[in-house]
Amino acid sequence: MRVEDPKLKAQLLDLGIDVRSDASMAELTSLGIGGSTDLLRITKHESIPELISVLERHQTRHKFLGGGSNLLVGDGELPWLVLQLAKPDPEIVIEGNLARVDAAADLGRTVTFCAKHDLGGMEGLIGVPGTVGGALRMNAGAYGMQIGSYVREVKLYRAAQRSIEILRGAQISFEYRHTSFAPDDMMLAVTLELPSKPFKEILQGIRICNEKRRSSQPLGQKSAGCIFKNPPGASAGRMIDELGLKGLSVGDAKVSDRHANFFVNAGQASAKDMLTLIADVRGRVENAFDVKLEHEVVVWDA
Ligand code: EPU
């Protein structure tokens, strides 16, 4: 979708929105898949309620992009604009055991920045690509921890209320790869409360997690992390592996040889290839184990 209407262009300019035309979603996602659309970069959180009203007045659909690391986008010309937060400076402010982090901040950089201030707890998230906002929305986790455990408050744009709000405590719930945020809420910033730990000790934990990840996941390849959530008490990766599906492919979309719940783009895979592979594997797991796997990857099919 293109921003063509001169009135809309002028209104976006007034709101400080930077319009990048014909952005390739393949270049903005870790899977390297997806067609193109115009990308609207938001420089001021406070402009969001008005931006959404403007887009609605112009009957323009939109989607909100984080770091693009857990996302499968459809092929071709996309029927919606994509909004993304620009990175502010600074992205992180530390006050005692609190880290105030912008949603656009890179997750890995946040973990190491906090570590340098002797704040730990998030070692397991090292190596998880994406932004803090994306991690928050999905309640990203690994190696026995999840980001939700450290969240004190969240600043977000609440689509239903059409306003920017701050939620804390019982107003937010975090479960396994699921949160109480609505699908069209936008994460804007988070305050994390982290335990004090000496930098050297955190670094040791980071090294261990990095090593575990390197030995079990296809890190150098284009992927969106795990495709399916683990069903209660079971491992999607193990089930797919037990069916001998590592290496199964549709075009350049392929079940990783290293970890069967990672599907990689081994070249020029299309969204159609990847979706066909996902449906095929899901069907085979259901036939063999009578388990319906749920997507972990977010799909924006055109
Ligand atoms: N396994 C296999 N074959 C495979 C993959 C895994 O037999 O191809 C077995 C492993 O040997 C192990 C078990 O399955 O006994 C679990 O595997 P692993 O430890 O790799 O963990 P996982 O459950 O597959 C989860 C998260 C990962 C996270 C790791 C580490 C989900 C869906 N995945 O994977 O998160 O990095 O634990 O904590 O919860 C992601 O969310 O995108 C993601 C990659």
Tab-separated table of C-alpha atoms and ligand atoms in Angstrom:
chain	number	residue	atom	x	y	z
A	1	MET	CA	0.000	0.000	0.000
A	2	ARG	CA	1.263	3.467	-0.858
A	3	VAL	CA	0.814	6.829	0.807
A	4	GLU	CA	-0.358	8.710	-2.285
A	5	ASP	CA	-3.009	11.150	-1.106
A	6	PRO	CA	-1.226	14.550	-0.709
A	7	LYS	CA	-3.510	15.418	2.252
A	8	LEU	CA	-2.458	12.252	4.069
A	9	LYS	CA	1.196	12.928	3.238
A	10	ALA	CA	0.940	16.429	4.719
A	11	GLN	CA	-0.795	15.175	7.886
A	12	LEU	CA	1.906	12.542	8.413
A	13	LEU	CA	4.604	15.164	7.960
A	14	ASP	CA	2.892	17.354	10.600
A	15	LEU	CA	2.995	14.428	13.028
A	16	GLY	CA	6.756	13.999	12.507
A	17	ILE	CA	6.279	10.662	10.725
A	18	ASP	CA	9.063	9.611	8.412
A	19	VAL	CA	7.591	7.776	5.379
A	20	ARG	CA	9.848	5.228	3.673
A	21	SER	CA	8.210	4.208	0.457
A	22	ASP	CA	8.292	0.732	-0.974
A	23	ALA	CA	9.933	-0.879	2.068
A	24	SER	CA	10.728	-4.544	1.582
A	25	MET	CA	9.437	-6.647	4.458
A	26	ALA	CA	11.946	-9.326	3.463
A	27	GLU	CA	14.655	-6.855	4.494
A	28	LEU	CA	12.894	-5.984	7.751
A	29	THR	CA	12.316	-9.532	9.013
A	30	SER	CA	14.749	-12.198	10.186
A	31	LEU	CA	13.079	-14.802	7.929
A	32	GLY	CA	13.861	-12.647	4.888
A	33	ILE	CA	10.357	-13.200	3.509
A	34	GLY	CA	7.641	-10.704	2.627
A	35	GLY	CA	6.427	-8.256	-0.001
A	36	SER	CA	6.536	-4.485	0.091
A	37	THR	CA	4.573	-1.535	1.413
A	38	ASP	CA	5.217	1.967	2.758
A	39	LEU	CA	6.838	2.086	6.205
A	40	LEU	CA	5.882	4.848	8.653
A	41	ARG	CA	8.546	5.522	11.291
A	42	ILE	CA	7.205	7.112	14.479
A	43	THR	CA	9.553	9.522	16.235
A	44	LYS	CA	7.239	10.639	19.088
A	45	HIS	CA	5.032	8.222	21.063
A	46	GLU	CA	2.617	11.071	21.742
A	47	SER	CA	1.770	11.341	18.029
A	48	ILE	CA	0.314	7.798	17.905
A	49	PRO	CA	-3.350	8.440	18.877
A	50	GLU	CA	-3.601	11.188	16.224
A	51	LEU	CA	-1.711	9.042	13.685
A	52	ILE	CA	-4.197	6.196	14.136
A	53	SER	CA	-7.162	8.584	13.739
A	54	VAL	CA	-5.616	10.044	10.584
A	55	LEU	CA	-5.105	6.558	9.101
A	56	GLU	CA	-8.674	5.609	9.989
A	57	ARG	CA	-10.060	8.777	8.439
A	58	HIS	CA	-8.232	7.837	5.236
A	59	GLN	CA	-9.471	4.211	5.537
A	60	THR	CA	-5.900	3.013	5.523
A	61	ARG	CA	-5.157	-0.310	7.216
A	62	HIS	CA	-1.964	-0.603	9.211
A	63	LYS	CA	0.153	-3.086	11.169
A	64	PHE	CA	2.681	-2.447	13.875
A	65	LEU	CA	6.183	-3.884	13.423
A	66	GLY	CA	8.659	-4.563	16.215
A	67	GLY	CA	12.019	-6.101	15.350
A	68	GLY	CA	10.588	-8.483	12.729
A	69	SER	CA	12.201	-11.548	14.299
A	70	ASN	CA	9.078	-13.612	15.012
A	71	LEU	CA	7.133	-12.697	11.929
A	72	LEU	CA	6.124	-14.271	8.616
A	73	VAL	CA	4.842	-11.669	6.138
A	74	GLY	CA	2.867	-12.420	2.963
A	75	ASP	CA	4.196	-12.007	-0.569
A	76	GLY	CA	3.730	-9.219	-3.127
A	77	GLU	CA	2.208	-5.754	-2.694
A	78	LEU	CA	0.848	-5.672	0.874
A	79	PRO	CA	-2.640	-4.233	1.597
A	80	TRP	CA	-1.622	-2.284	4.722
A	81	LEU	CA	0.956	0.278	5.817
A	82	VAL	CA	3.510	-0.757	8.408
A	83	LEU	CA	4.239	1.408	11.470
A	84	GLN	CA	7.471	1.145	13.425
A	85	LEU	CA	8.952	3.103	16.331
A	86	ALA	CA	12.204	4.925	15.605
A	87	LYS	CA	14.912	4.319	18.215
A	88	PRO	CA	15.210	7.196	20.706
A	89	ASP	CA	18.460	8.266	22.330
A	90	PRO	CA	18.995	7.081	25.032
A	91	GLU	CA	17.049	3.832	24.722
A	92	ILE	CA	17.669	2.736	28.302
A	93	VAL	CA	17.852	4.679	31.560
A	94	ILE	CA	18.962	2.914	34.753
A	95	GLU	CA	17.775	4.067	38.196
A	96	GLY	CA	18.848	1.707	40.991
A	97	ASN	CA	17.310	-1.689	40.184
A	98	LEU	CA	14.973	-0.234	37.587
A	99	ALA	CA	15.709	-0.147	33.855
A	100	ARG	CA	13.416	2.119	31.829
A	101	VAL	CA	13.617	0.792	28.294
A	102	ASP	CA	12.060	2.032	25.051
A	103	ALA	CA	10.115	-0.657	23.172
A	104	ALA	CA	12.282	-0.058	20.074
A	105	ALA	CA	15.481	-0.995	21.944
A	106	ASP	CA	17.283	-4.118	20.799
A	107	LEU	CA	16.698	-6.950	23.297
A	108	GLY	CA	20.274	-8.294	23.289
A	109	ARG	CA	21.772	-4.817	23.757
A	110	THR	CA	19.364	-4.233	26.653
A	111	VAL	CA	20.491	-7.451	28.385
A	112	THR	CA	24.174	-6.465	28.078
A	113	PHE	CA	23.579	-2.800	28.992
A	114	CYS	CA	21.790	-3.868	32.198
A	115	ALA	CA	24.558	-6.418	32.896
A	116	LYS	CA	27.157	-3.643	32.742
A	117	HIS	CA	25.148	-1.901	35.479
A	118	ASP	CA	25.232	-5.103	37.571
A	119	LEU	CA	21.589	-5.912	36.841
A	120	GLY	CA	20.887	-9.537	35.914
A	121	GLY	CA	17.995	-11.975	35.512
A	122	MET	CA	17.673	-11.733	31.746
A	123	GLU	CA	20.717	-13.827	30.776
A	124	GLY	CA	18.497	-16.429	29.047
A	125	LEU	CA	17.309	-13.825	26.535
A	126	ILE	CA	20.764	-13.191	25.145
A	127	GLY	CA	20.759	-14.281	21.519
A	128	VAL	CA	16.992	-13.852	21.138
A	129	PRO	CA	16.744	-11.404	18.225
A	130	GLY	CA	14.224	-8.566	18.159
A	131	THR	CA	13.135	-5.544	20.162
A	132	VAL	CA	12.161	-5.227	23.811
A	133	GLY	CA	8.611	-4.364	22.682
A	134	GLY	CA	8.335	-7.590	20.694
A	135	ALA	CA	9.738	-9.629	23.582
A	136	LEU	CA	7.210	-8.025	25.900
A	137	ARG	CA	4.204	-8.641	23.665
A	138	MET	CA	5.077	-12.345	23.278
A	139	ASN	CA	6.502	-12.742	26.793
A	140	ALA	CA	9.719	-14.044	25.236
A	141	GLY	CA	11.582	-16.574	27.319
A	142	ALA	CA	14.370	-19.129	27.259
A	143	TYR	CA	16.376	-21.296	29.624
A	144	GLY	CA	13.865	-21.169	32.437
A	145	MET	CA	13.149	-17.423	32.448
A	146	GLN	CA	10.680	-15.095	30.764
A	147	ILE	CA	10.752	-11.317	30.420
A	148	GLY	CA	7.319	-10.925	32.081
A	149	SER	CA	8.778	-11.872	35.482
A	150	TYR	CA	10.758	-8.617	35.539
A	151	VAL	CA	8.116	-6.197	34.264
A	152	ARG	CA	7.081	-3.495	36.708
A	153	GLU	CA	5.099	-1.278	34.345
A	154	VAL	CA	4.372	-0.907	30.652
A	155	LYS	CA	3.618	2.214	28.643
A	156	LEU	CA	1.471	1.330	25.656
A	157	TYR	CA	-0.979	2.656	23.111
A	158	ARG	CA	-4.271	0.914	23.910
A	159	ALA	CA	-6.229	0.603	20.722
A	160	ALA	CA	-9.597	0.066	22.446
A	161	GLN	CA	-9.182	3.235	24.564
A	162	ARG	CA	-7.416	5.133	21.772
A	163	SER	CA	-4.951	6.500	24.270
A	164	ILE	CA	-1.491	6.036	25.722
A	165	GLU	CA	-1.637	4.435	29.157
A	166	ILE	CA	0.605	2.949	31.798
A	167	LEU	CA	-0.298	-0.507	33.100
A	168	ARG	CA	1.228	-2.190	36.113
A	169	GLY	CA	0.846	-5.159	38.469
A	170	ALA	CA	-2.399	-7.108	38.114
A	171	GLN	CA	-3.390	-5.029	35.059
A	172	ILE	CA	-1.054	-7.200	32.959
A	173	SER	CA	-0.707	-10.974	32.933
A	174	PHE	CA	2.133	-12.954	31.412
A	175	GLU	CA	1.811	-16.615	30.493
A	176	TYR	CA	3.874	-18.955	28.315
A	177	ARG	CA	4.394	-16.963	25.072
A	178	HIS	CA	1.168	-15.071	25.758
A	179	THR	CA	0.193	-11.778	27.397
A	180	SER	CA	-3.030	-9.970	28.228
A	181	PHE	CA	-2.266	-7.162	25.735
A	182	ALA	CA	-4.775	-6.852	22.874
A	183	PRO	CA	-3.447	-7.705	19.385
A	184	ASP	CA	-3.618	-4.075	18.258
A	185	ASP	CA	-2.074	-2.563	21.408
A	186	MET	CA	1.373	-1.078	20.777
A	187	MET	CA	4.131	-1.516	23.324
A	188	LEU	CA	5.948	1.806	23.801
A	189	ALA	CA	8.215	1.449	26.830
A	190	VAL	CA	8.739	-0.797	29.832
A	191	THR	CA	10.180	-0.477	33.315
A	192	LEU	CA	11.992	-3.649	34.346
A	193	GLU	CA	12.922	-4.366	37.936
A	194	LEU	CA	16.054	-6.511	37.881
A	195	PRO	CA	18.027	-8.261	40.623
A	196	SER	CA	21.505	-6.914	41.479
A	197	LYS	CA	24.270	-9.285	40.381
A	198	PRO	CA	27.972	-8.719	39.729
A	199	PHE	CA	28.743	-8.165	36.035
A	200	LYS	CA	31.185	-11.102	35.959
A	201	GLU	CA	28.519	-13.498	37.232
A	202	ILE	CA	25.971	-12.283	34.670
A	203	LEU	CA	28.576	-12.636	31.927
A	204	GLN	CA	29.154	-16.235	32.947
A	205	GLY	CA	25.399	-16.928	32.652
A	206	ILE	CA	25.312	-15.181	29.265
A	207	ARG	CA	28.200	-17.359	28.001
A	208	ILE	CA	26.436	-20.556	29.092
A	209	CYS	CA	23.161	-19.568	27.375
A	210	ASN	CA	25.028	-18.506	24.224
A	211	GLU	CA	26.793	-21.859	24.111
A	212	LYS	CA	23.547	-23.841	24.609
A	213	ARG	CA	21.859	-21.838	21.863
A	214	ARG	CA	24.765	-22.195	19.445
A	215	SER	CA	24.814	-25.964	19.920
A	216	SER	CA	21.066	-26.514	19.406
A	217	GLN	CA	19.705	-23.759	17.121
A	218	PRO	CA	20.469	-22.732	13.507
A	219	LEU	CA	21.759	-19.283	14.431
A	220	GLY	CA	23.438	-18.291	11.186
A	221	GLN	CA	20.366	-19.014	9.068
A	222	LYS	CA	17.305	-16.943	8.273
A	223	SER	CA	14.511	-18.034	10.635
A	224	ALA	CA	11.788	-16.689	12.913
A	225	GLY	CA	12.899	-18.768	15.902
A	226	CYS	CA	10.501	-21.532	16.888
A	227	ILE	CA	7.527	-21.834	14.537
A	228	PHE	CA	5.187	-23.594	16.976
A	229	LYS	CA	4.548	-23.182	20.693
A	230	ASN	CA	5.346	-26.194	22.806
A	231	PRO	CA	2.111	-27.981	23.745
A	232	PRO	CA	1.702	-28.497	27.520
A	233	GLY	CA	4.234	-31.059	28.723
A	234	ALA	CA	5.701	-31.746	25.273
A	235	SER	CA	8.249	-30.343	22.825
A	236	ALA	CA	7.157	-29.413	19.305
A	237	GLY	CA	10.771	-29.727	18.103
A	238	ARG	CA	11.133	-33.232	19.464
A	239	MET	CA	7.818	-34.391	17.920
A	240	ILE	CA	8.745	-33.019	14.480
A	241	ASP	CA	12.199	-34.571	14.788
A	242	GLU	CA	10.747	-37.962	15.808
A	243	LEU	CA	8.724	-37.955	12.579
A	244	GLY	CA	11.993	-37.625	10.644
A	245	LEU	CA	10.990	-34.254	9.184
A	246	LYS	CA	14.315	-32.401	9.545
A	247	GLY	CA	15.314	-31.253	6.055
A	248	LEU	CA	11.731	-31.452	4.702
A	249	SER	CA	11.280	-28.552	2.298
A	250	VAL	CA	8.850	-26.658	0.089
A	251	GLY	CA	10.845	-24.523	-2.344
A	252	ASP	CA	13.513	-22.846	-0.221
A	253	ALA	CA	11.467	-23.137	2.998
A	254	LYS	CA	13.029	-25.918	5.015
A	255	VAL	CA	12.756	-27.632	8.412
A	256	SER	CA	16.153	-26.958	10.003
A	257	ASP	CA	18.564	-29.892	10.209
A	258	ARG	CA	19.679	-28.593	13.580
A	259	HIS	CA	16.405	-27.882	15.434
A	260	ALA	CA	13.157	-29.246	14.020
A	261	ASN	CA	10.971	-26.392	15.358
A	262	PHE	CA	13.035	-23.828	13.406
A	263	PHE	CA	12.002	-23.482	9.768
A	264	VAL	CA	14.619	-21.679	7.723
A	265	ASN	CA	14.613	-19.670	4.523
A	266	ALA	CA	17.464	-21.412	2.730
A	267	GLY	CA	17.439	-19.007	-0.242
A	268	GLN	CA	14.499	-17.303	-1.883
A	269	ALA	CA	11.577	-18.888	0.001
A	270	SER	CA	8.205	-17.212	-0.480
A	271	ALA	CA	5.577	-16.833	2.233
A	272	LYS	CA	3.491	-19.332	0.284
A	273	ASP	CA	6.330	-21.905	0.494
A	274	MET	CA	6.733	-21.339	4.223
A	275	LEU	CA	2.990	-21.472	4.964
A	276	THR	CA	2.657	-24.684	2.942
A	277	LEU	CA	5.529	-26.253	4.882
A	278	ILE	CA	4.034	-25.135	8.218
A	279	ALA	CA	0.609	-26.593	7.313
A	280	ASP	CA	2.198	-29.841	6.115
A	281	VAL	CA	4.238	-30.352	9.302
A	282	ARG	CA	1.276	-29.386	11.484
A	283	GLY	CA	-0.911	-31.952	9.694
A	284	ARG	CA	1.680	-34.706	10.089
A	285	VAL	CA	2.107	-33.991	13.815
A	286	GLU	CA	-1.656	-34.044	14.276
A	287	ASN	CA	-1.971	-37.376	12.465
A	288	ALA	CA	0.854	-38.984	14.396
A	289	PHE	CA	0.361	-37.551	17.894
A	290	ASP	CA	-3.208	-36.222	17.852
A	291	VAL	CA	-1.830	-32.806	18.877
A	292	LYS	CA	-2.788	-29.550	17.135
A	293	LEU	CA	0.321	-27.372	17.248
A	294	GLU	CA	-0.293	-23.671	17.740
A	295	HIS	CA	1.756	-21.091	15.809
A	296	GLU	CA	4.303	-19.181	17.801
A	297	VAL	CA	5.355	-17.178	14.778
A	298	VAL	CA	3.043	-14.265	13.979
A	299	VAL	CA	1.647	-14.459	10.445
A	300	TRP	CA	0.694	-11.344	8.471
A	301	ASP	CA	-0.734	-12.979	5.402
A	302	ALA	CA	-1.574	-10.510	2.667
B	1	EPU	N1	14.669	-31.773	20.510
B	1	EPU	C1	14.824	-32.789	19.633
B	1	EPU	N2	14.995	-32.486	18.307
B	1	EPU	C2	14.992	-31.209	17.853
B	1	EPU	C3	14.840	-30.181	18.764
B	1	EPU	C4	14.665	-30.473	20.109
B	1	EPU	O1	14.816	-33.961	19.998
B	1	EPU	O2	15.162	-31.019	16.649
B	1	EPU	C5	14.548	-32.101	21.941
B	1	EPU	C6	15.776	-31.612	22.720
B	1	EPU	O3	16.806	-32.570	22.692
B	1	EPU	C7	15.202	-31.397	24.098
B	1	EPU	C8	13.756	-30.984	23.821
B	1	EPU	O4	13.461	-31.409	22.499
B	1	EPU	O5	15.206	-32.595	24.822
B	1	EPU	C9	13.543	-29.488	23.968
B	1	EPU	O6	14.403	-28.799	23.047
B	1	EPU	P1	15.090	-27.400	23.372
B	1	EPU	O7	15.815	-27.474	24.675
B	1	EPU	O8	15.824	-26.960	22.169
B	1	EPU	O9	13.900	-26.453	23.679
B	1	EPU	P2	12.579	-26.170	22.878
B	1	EPU	O10	11.443	-26.541	23.795
B	1	EPU	O11	12.577	-26.753	21.531
B	1	EPU	C10	12.323	-23.762	23.855
B	1	EPU	C11	11.841	-22.472	23.278
B	1	EPU	C12	12.981	-21.753	22.583
B	1	EPU	C13	14.107	-21.507	23.572
B	1	EPU	C14	14.557	-22.881	24.101
B	1	EPU	C15	15.621	-22.755	25.181
B	1	EPU	C16	9.519	-22.707	22.591
B	1	EPU	C17	8.590	-22.968	21.469
B	1	EPU	N3	10.812	-22.733	22.294
B	1	EPU	O12	12.677	-24.590	22.745
B	1	EPU	O13	12.478	-20.495	22.187
B	1	EPU	O14	15.179	-20.852	22.955
B	1	EPU	O15	13.435	-23.544	24.715
B	1	EPU	O16	15.073	-22.408	26.386
B	1	EPU	O17	9.074	-22.472	23.718
B	1	EPU	C18	11.404	-19.295	20.432
B	1	EPU	O18	10.548	-18.985	21.266
B	1	EPU	O19	11.340	-18.874	19.249
B	1	EPU	C19	12.476	-20.168	20.838
B	1	EPU	C20	13.390	-20.581	19.986
